[in-house]
Amino acid sequence: LTEALSRPGAFTVFAPTNAAFAKLPAGVLSNLLARPDDLRTLLLRHVLPERITTVLIPKGITRIETVGGGIISVIRYVEAIRIKSAFGSANLITGASDFVASNGVLHAVDTIF
């Protein structure tokens, strides 16, 4: 994961909060920690290969490929932004988005997708 995010370029990270990880069924997190390749796949599903702040997300549904190669839908409603993948969906947390880093932007999400 560090290797993927250390490449030149800008990224968008939909970062699950601690509460999002706590929603996982019992044993799932420990299984992921014991299987680094599976954890990497899950985390790269939350990373886009470009910098996208919330003001750049258009209304409606935008499908985009993640750094992990999967496709997610970013859905902008009037007052909210939701992310959907084949594995689940999450909401951007109001007030916890658009954190700018040297290589991209971070948005906190309430669920692992």
Short mmCIF file of C-alpha atoms in Angstrom, two decimals:
data_model
loop_
_atom_site.label_atom_id
_atom_site.label_comp_id
_atom_site.label_asym_id
_atom_site.label_seq_id
_atom_site.Cartn_x
_atom_site.Cartn_y
_atom_site.Cartn_z
CA LEU A 1 0.00 0.00 0.00
CA THR A 2 2.81 2.39 0.87
CA GLU A 3 4.38 1.66 -2.51
CA ALA A 4 1.16 2.48 -4.37
CA LEU A 5 0.65 5.78 -2.54
CA SER A 6 4.32 6.80 -2.79
CA ARG A 7 4.18 7.03 -6.58
CA PRO A 8 4.22 10.45 -8.17
CA GLY A 9 0.79 11.84 -8.77
CA ALA A 10 -2.23 12.89 -6.84
CA PHE A 11 -4.70 10.58 -5.09
CA THR A 12 -8.09 10.72 -3.45
CA VAL A 13 -8.46 8.50 -0.40
CA PHE A 14 -11.86 7.58 1.01
CA ALA A 15 -10.54 6.74 4.46
CA PRO A 16 -12.72 4.55 6.68
CA THR A 17 -12.87 5.81 10.26
CA ASN A 18 -12.19 3.63 13.29
CA ALA A 19 -15.96 3.37 13.69
CA ALA A 20 -16.18 2.03 10.11
CA PHE A 21 -13.71 -0.74 10.95
CA ALA A 22 -15.67 -1.46 14.14
CA LYS A 23 -18.75 -2.22 11.99
CA LEU A 24 -17.00 -5.24 10.44
CA PRO A 25 -18.30 -8.61 11.60
CA ALA A 26 -16.31 -10.31 14.37
CA GLY A 27 -13.06 -11.80 13.11
CA VAL A 28 -12.97 -10.00 9.76
CA LEU A 29 -10.41 -7.39 10.81
CA SER A 30 -8.08 -9.96 12.40
CA ASN A 31 -8.38 -12.08 9.23
CA LEU A 32 -7.49 -9.06 7.10
CA LEU A 33 -4.49 -8.25 9.28
CA ALA A 34 -3.31 -11.85 8.91
CA ARG A 35 -3.73 -11.67 5.12
CA PRO A 36 -1.87 -8.56 3.90
CA ASP A 37 -2.79 -9.08 0.24
CA ASP A 38 -6.50 -9.11 1.08
CA LEU A 39 -6.10 -6.02 3.26
CA ARG A 40 -4.22 -4.25 0.46
CA THR A 41 -6.99 -5.09 -2.02
CA LEU A 42 -9.63 -3.75 0.35
CA LEU A 43 -7.75 -0.53 1.06
CA LEU A 44 -6.88 0.17 -2.59
CA ARG A 45 -10.61 0.00 -3.36
CA HIS A 46 -10.79 3.25 -1.34
CA VAL A 47 -8.14 5.10 -3.40
CA LEU A 48 -8.60 7.00 -6.67
CA PRO A 49 -5.69 7.81 -8.99
CA GLU A 50 -6.46 11.54 -9.04
CA ARG A 51 -7.20 14.39 -6.63
CA ILE A 52 -10.94 15.01 -6.33
CA THR A 53 -12.26 17.49 -3.79
CA THR A 54 -15.96 17.51 -2.93
CA VAL A 55 -16.64 20.62 -5.04
CA LEU A 56 -15.42 18.70 -8.11
CA ILE A 57 -17.91 15.85 -7.62
CA PRO A 58 -20.82 16.47 -9.99
CA LYS A 59 -24.45 15.87 -9.04
CA GLY A 60 -25.67 12.41 -9.92
CA ILE A 61 -23.65 9.23 -10.38
CA THR A 62 -20.02 9.15 -11.52
CA ARG A 63 -18.34 5.79 -12.07
CA ILE A 64 -14.58 5.76 -11.60
CA GLU A 65 -11.79 3.18 -11.49
CA THR A 66 -9.85 2.85 -8.24
CA VAL A 67 -6.12 2.33 -7.83
CA GLY A 68 -7.00 -1.29 -7.00
CA GLY A 69 -8.65 -1.71 -10.41
CA GLY A 70 -12.26 -1.88 -9.23
CA ILE A 71 -15.06 0.44 -10.25
CA ILE A 72 -16.93 2.52 -7.69
CA SER A 73 -19.86 4.87 -8.08
CA VAL A 74 -19.60 8.29 -6.47
CA ILE A 75 -23.09 9.64 -5.97
CA ARG A 76 -23.71 13.28 -5.18
CA TYR A 77 -27.06 14.16 -3.72
CA VAL A 78 -28.08 17.72 -2.82
CA GLU A 79 -26.63 17.54 0.69
CA ALA A 80 -24.61 14.32 0.74
CA ILE A 81 -22.06 12.21 -1.12
CA ARG A 82 -22.22 8.40 -1.13
CA ILE A 83 -19.76 5.82 -2.45
CA LYS A 84 -20.91 2.42 -3.74
CA SER A 85 -18.86 -0.59 -4.77
CA ALA A 86 -19.66 -4.23 -5.40
CA PHE A 87 -18.77 -4.80 -1.73
CA GLY A 88 -20.91 -2.16 -0.03
CA SER A 89 -21.51 1.55 0.32
CA ALA A 90 -20.41 4.43 2.51
CA ASN A 91 -21.22 8.05 3.18
CA LEU A 92 -18.70 10.87 3.25
CA ILE A 93 -18.69 12.28 6.75
CA THR A 94 -19.82 15.90 6.80
CA GLY A 95 -17.01 18.11 8.08
CA ALA A 96 -14.39 15.38 7.58
CA SER A 97 -13.67 15.83 3.90
CA ASP A 98 -11.23 17.68 1.69
CA PHE A 99 -8.18 17.19 3.91
CA VAL A 100 -5.35 18.17 1.57
CA ALA A 101 -2.06 16.26 1.65
CA SER A 102 1.08 16.73 -0.44
CA ASN A 103 -0.01 13.94 -2.80
CA GLY A 104 -3.79 14.25 -2.77
CA VAL A 105 -6.91 14.67 -0.71
CA LEU A 106 -8.62 12.59 1.99
CA HIS A 107 -12.33 12.15 2.71
CA ALA A 108 -13.45 10.23 5.82
CA VAL A 109 -16.17 7.63 5.22
CA ASP A 110 -18.46 5.91 7.69
CA THR A 111 -18.30 2.36 6.28
CA ILE A 112 -15.85 0.09 4.50
CA PHE A 113 -16.99 -0.56 0.94
#
